[in-house]
Every structure is written in C-alpha cells, then in structure tokens.
Tab-separated table of C-alpha atoms in Angstrom:
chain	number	residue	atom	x	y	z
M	1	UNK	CA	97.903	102.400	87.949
M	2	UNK	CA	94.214	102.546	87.328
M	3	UNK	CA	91.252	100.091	88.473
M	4	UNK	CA	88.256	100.181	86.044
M	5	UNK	CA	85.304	100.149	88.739
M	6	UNK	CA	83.061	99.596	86.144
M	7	UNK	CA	81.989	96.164	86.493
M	8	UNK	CA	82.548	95.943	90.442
M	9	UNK	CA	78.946	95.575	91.701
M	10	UNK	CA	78.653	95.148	95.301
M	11	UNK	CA	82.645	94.642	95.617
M	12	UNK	CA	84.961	97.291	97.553
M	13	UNK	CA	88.377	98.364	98.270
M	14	UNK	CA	90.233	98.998	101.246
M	15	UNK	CA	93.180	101.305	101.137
M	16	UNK	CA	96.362	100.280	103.421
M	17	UNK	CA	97.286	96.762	104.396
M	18	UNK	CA	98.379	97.415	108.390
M	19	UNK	CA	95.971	95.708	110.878
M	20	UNK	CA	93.551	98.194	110.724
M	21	UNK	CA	93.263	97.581	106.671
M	22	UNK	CA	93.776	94.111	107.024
M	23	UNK	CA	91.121	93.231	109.577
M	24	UNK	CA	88.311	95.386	107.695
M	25	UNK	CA	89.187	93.642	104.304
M	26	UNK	CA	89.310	90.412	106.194
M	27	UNK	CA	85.856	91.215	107.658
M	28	UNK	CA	84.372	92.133	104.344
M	29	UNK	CA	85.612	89.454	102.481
M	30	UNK	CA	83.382	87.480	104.969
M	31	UNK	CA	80.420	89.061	104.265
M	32	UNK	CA	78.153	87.263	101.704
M	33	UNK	CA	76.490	90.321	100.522
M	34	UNK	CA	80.257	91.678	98.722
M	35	UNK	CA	81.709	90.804	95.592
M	36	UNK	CA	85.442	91.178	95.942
M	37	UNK	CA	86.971	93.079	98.144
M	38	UNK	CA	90.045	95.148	96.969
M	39	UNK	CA	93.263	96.172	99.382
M	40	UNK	CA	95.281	98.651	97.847
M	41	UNK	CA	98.682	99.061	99.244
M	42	UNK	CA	101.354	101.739	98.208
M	43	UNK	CA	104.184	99.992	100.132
M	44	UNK	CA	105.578	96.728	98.639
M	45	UNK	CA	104.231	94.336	101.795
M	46	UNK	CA	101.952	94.759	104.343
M	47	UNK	CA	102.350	96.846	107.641
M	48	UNK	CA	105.019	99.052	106.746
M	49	UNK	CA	104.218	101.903	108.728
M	50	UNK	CA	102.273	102.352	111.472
M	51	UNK	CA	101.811	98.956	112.193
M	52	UNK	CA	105.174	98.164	112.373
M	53	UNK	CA	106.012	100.762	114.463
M	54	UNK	CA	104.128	100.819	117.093
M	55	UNK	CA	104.533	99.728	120.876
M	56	UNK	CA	102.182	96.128	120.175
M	57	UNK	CA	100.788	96.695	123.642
M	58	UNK	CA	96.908	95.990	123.869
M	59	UNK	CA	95.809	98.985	125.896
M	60	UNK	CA	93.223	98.112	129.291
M	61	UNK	CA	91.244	101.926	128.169
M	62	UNK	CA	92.729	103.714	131.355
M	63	UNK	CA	93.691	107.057	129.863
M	64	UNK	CA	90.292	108.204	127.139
M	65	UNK	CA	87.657	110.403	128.139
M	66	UNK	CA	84.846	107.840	129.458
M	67	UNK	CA	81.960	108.548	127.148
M	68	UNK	CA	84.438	109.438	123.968
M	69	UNK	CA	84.692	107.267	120.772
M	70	UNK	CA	88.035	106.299	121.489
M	71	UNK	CA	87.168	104.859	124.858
M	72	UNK	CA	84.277	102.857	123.356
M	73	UNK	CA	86.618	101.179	120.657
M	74	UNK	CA	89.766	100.340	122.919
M	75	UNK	CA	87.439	98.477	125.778
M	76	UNK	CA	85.699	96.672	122.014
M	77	UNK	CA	88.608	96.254	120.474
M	78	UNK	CA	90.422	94.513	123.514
M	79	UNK	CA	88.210	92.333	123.853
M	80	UNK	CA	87.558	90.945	120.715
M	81	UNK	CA	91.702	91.029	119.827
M	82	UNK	CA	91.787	88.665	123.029
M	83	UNK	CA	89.374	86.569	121.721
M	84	UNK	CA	90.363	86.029	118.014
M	85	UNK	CA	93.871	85.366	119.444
M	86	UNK	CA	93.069	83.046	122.397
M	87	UNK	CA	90.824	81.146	119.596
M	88	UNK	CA	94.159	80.766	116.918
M	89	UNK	CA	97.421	81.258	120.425
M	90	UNK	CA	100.143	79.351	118.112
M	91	UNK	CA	99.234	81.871	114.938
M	92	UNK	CA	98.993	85.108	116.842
M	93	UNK	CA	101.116	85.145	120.337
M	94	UNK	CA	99.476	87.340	122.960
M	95	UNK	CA	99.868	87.987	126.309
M	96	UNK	CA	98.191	89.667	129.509
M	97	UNK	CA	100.654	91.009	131.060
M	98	UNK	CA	99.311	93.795	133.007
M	99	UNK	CA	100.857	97.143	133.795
M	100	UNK	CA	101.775	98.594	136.467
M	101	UNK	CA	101.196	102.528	136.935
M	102	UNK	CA	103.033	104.062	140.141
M	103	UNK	CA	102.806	106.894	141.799
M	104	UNK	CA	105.897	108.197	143.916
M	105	UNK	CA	104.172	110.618	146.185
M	106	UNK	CA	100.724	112.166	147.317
M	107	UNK	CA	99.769	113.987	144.686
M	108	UNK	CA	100.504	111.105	142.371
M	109	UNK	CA	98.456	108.631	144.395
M	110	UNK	CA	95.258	110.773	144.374
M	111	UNK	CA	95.905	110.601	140.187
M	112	UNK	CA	95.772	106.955	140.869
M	113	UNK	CA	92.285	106.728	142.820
M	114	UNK	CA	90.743	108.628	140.094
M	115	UNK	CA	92.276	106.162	137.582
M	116	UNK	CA	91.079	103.168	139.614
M	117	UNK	CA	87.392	105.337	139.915
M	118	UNK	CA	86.942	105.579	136.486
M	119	UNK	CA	88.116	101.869	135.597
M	120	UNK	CA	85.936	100.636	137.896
M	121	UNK	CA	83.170	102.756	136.272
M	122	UNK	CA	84.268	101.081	132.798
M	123	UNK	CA	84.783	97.596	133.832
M	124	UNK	CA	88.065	97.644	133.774
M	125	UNK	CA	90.043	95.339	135.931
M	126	UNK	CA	92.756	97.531	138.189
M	127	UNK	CA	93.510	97.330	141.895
M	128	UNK	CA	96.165	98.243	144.393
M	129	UNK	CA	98.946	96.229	145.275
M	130	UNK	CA	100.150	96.540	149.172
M	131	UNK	CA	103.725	96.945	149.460
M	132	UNK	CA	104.675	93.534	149.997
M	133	UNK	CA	102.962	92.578	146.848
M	134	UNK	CA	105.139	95.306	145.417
M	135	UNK	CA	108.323	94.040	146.785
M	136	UNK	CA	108.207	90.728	146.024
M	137	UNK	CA	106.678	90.954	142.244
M	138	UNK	CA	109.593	93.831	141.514
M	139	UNK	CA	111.976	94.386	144.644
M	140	UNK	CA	113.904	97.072	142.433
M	141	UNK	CA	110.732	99.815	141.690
M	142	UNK	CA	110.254	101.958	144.405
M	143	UNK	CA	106.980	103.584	144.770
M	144	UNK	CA	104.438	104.951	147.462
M	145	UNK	CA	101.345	103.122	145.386
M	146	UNK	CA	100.890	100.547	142.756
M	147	UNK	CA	98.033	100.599	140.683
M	148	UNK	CA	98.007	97.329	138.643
M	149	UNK	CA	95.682	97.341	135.056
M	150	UNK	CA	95.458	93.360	134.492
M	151	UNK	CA	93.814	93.399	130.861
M	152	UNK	CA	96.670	95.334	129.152
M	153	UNK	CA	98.682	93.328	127.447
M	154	UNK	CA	101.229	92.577	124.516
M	155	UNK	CA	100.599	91.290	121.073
M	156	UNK	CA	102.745	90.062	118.099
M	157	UNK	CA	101.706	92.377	115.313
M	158	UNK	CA	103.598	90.921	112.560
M	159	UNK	CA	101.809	87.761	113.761
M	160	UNK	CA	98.629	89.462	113.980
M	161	UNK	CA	98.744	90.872	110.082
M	162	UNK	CA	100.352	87.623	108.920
M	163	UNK	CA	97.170	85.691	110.678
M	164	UNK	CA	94.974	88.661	108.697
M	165	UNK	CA	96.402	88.005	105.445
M	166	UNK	CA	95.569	84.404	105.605
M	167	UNK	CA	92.274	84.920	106.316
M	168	UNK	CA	91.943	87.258	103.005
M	169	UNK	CA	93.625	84.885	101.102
M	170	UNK	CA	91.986	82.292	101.808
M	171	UNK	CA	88.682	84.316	100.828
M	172	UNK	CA	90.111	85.478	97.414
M	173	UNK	CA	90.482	89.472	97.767
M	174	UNK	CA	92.750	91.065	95.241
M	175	UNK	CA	95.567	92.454	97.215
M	176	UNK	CA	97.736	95.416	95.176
M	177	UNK	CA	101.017	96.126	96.223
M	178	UNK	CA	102.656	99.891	95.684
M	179	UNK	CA	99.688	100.646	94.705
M	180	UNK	CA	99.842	104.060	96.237
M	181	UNK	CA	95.928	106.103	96.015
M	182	UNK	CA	95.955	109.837	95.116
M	183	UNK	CA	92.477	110.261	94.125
M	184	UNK	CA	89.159	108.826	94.423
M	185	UNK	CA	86.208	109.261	91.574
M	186	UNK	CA	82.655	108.165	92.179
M	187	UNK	CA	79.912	109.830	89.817
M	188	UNK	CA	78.866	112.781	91.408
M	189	UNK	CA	81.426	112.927	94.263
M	190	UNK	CA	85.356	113.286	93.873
M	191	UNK	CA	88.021	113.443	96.738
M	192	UNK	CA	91.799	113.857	96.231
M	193	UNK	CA	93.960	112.638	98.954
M	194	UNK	CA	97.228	114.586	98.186
C-alpha cells in the first residue's frame, strides 16, 4: 500500500501503534499547528509487540547512568504517566507499589548505599527499612538490608493504549492497520528500513 504525500501540508505520520506510537500521535494530533496526523501500523491492532510484552512496571530510574538520556526520560516519563493516569484512574489502572531491592550480605549492602546515594542525588524516593519493618511487611524474604524505591510502580498497558487510542480518535487521525513501512521517500532524502 502506498500514501500519496502530495497534498499533506503540515500533517505527519507516525509509524507503530504501541504506547510509544500512540502517545506521540496522540500528542500531535493535539497540536494546532498539524494537519492530520497518520499512524501506520503493520500488525492488525495496536500494541502487538513490545507493548504487549513487556513487564508494565513504571520504573523509579534506579539503575541508568545519572547524567544519560535514558535517566532523564524515565524520572520525565514517570512522572507525567502518574499524572495522566491519576487525572483519568477508572480508564488507565495504576499503581505505586514500590519495590523492594535486597541485599543478602555485605557486599550487597554497600551496592545498596550507592543505589540509595545516587537516588537521593536524582530525587528519587528510596530508604531503608529496619528489620522489623521487613518482617512484618514480608515475614517470608530474608535479607540483611532492604532498600525500598516507593515511585516504581505497575500500570495496565492495554489500558494505557486503549486510553491513547481514544484520545486519537477522538481528534480524527487516520489510523492504518497492516500497514507494514519498508521505505521512506522525501525529495532529496530516501531511507529504507529493511
């Protein structure tokens, strides 16, 4: 299948309809300045890969190098996946549920304080529990220290892309399903993606 770009001043398209796809199409079609905004699918519905395969956990931002890209996204992108779903909770079900990251002995527990050091650095809520915290939250895990990350969570990402493609519907995109892209063309500028 072809689209004739022709005649589609100031519109776009966004190929794959997972979150990630679904969320930037949903963003554009807000924008006043765009025409129509495009989402070009090669699976039959949306989310059929990645973002129906992943763990839906909403990560606290623990783990990235502290000045990376990655870093700066996660802590973002938390927060404002919080927010949109705290603003719609029956449409997208979320919930903090922290994590818990042990350490069984010594060595493990100084890989902990450097965890907590950097959080702290980052704004990221963590802190120790003592073991009577420990035993009574979860009498059954046995560990020499608990570090607990309170802003990671879980999310419903079916709910989450279902909640997306209302918004885009509701703003008129064109949405094409198995609609699978090979090959882009733009005067002057060509890119194949096999």
């Amino acid at each position: 299948a072809r689209i004739n770009c022709d005649n589609m001043n100031r519109s776009c398209a966004v190929i794959g309809g997972g979150v990630v796809g679904l969320a930037v199409a949903a963003r554009l079609a807000r924008s006043l300045a765009l025409g129509s905004v495009y989402v070009l699918e090669r699976h039959g519905h949306i989310g059929e890969e990645t973002s129906s395969r992943n763990s839906e956990v909403v990560h606290a931002g623990l783990y990235y190098p502290p000045e990376s890209l990655k870093m700066k996204t996660c802590l973002e992108g938390k927060q404002l996946l919080y927010e949109t779903c705290n603003r719609w909770p029956s449409a997208i079900p979320i919930r903090r549920c922290s994590k818990w990251i042990v350490a069984q002995d010594d060595d493990e527990a100084q890989v902990l304080q450097e965890i907590h050091a950097k959080a702290s650095l980052l704004g990221v809520p963590t802190r120790f529990l003592s073991a009577e915290e420990q035993h009574r939250q979860e009498p059954h895990v046995h560990a020499s220290t608990v570090l607990e990350s309170s802003s990671t969570g879980i999310v419903d990402s079916h709910a989450l892309m279902l909640f997306l493609m209302a918004q885009l519907t509701s703003t008129a995109p064109v949405l094409f399903f198995i609609f699978p892209v090979a090959f882009l063309f733009y005067p002057s500028i060509s890119l194949s993606l096999s």
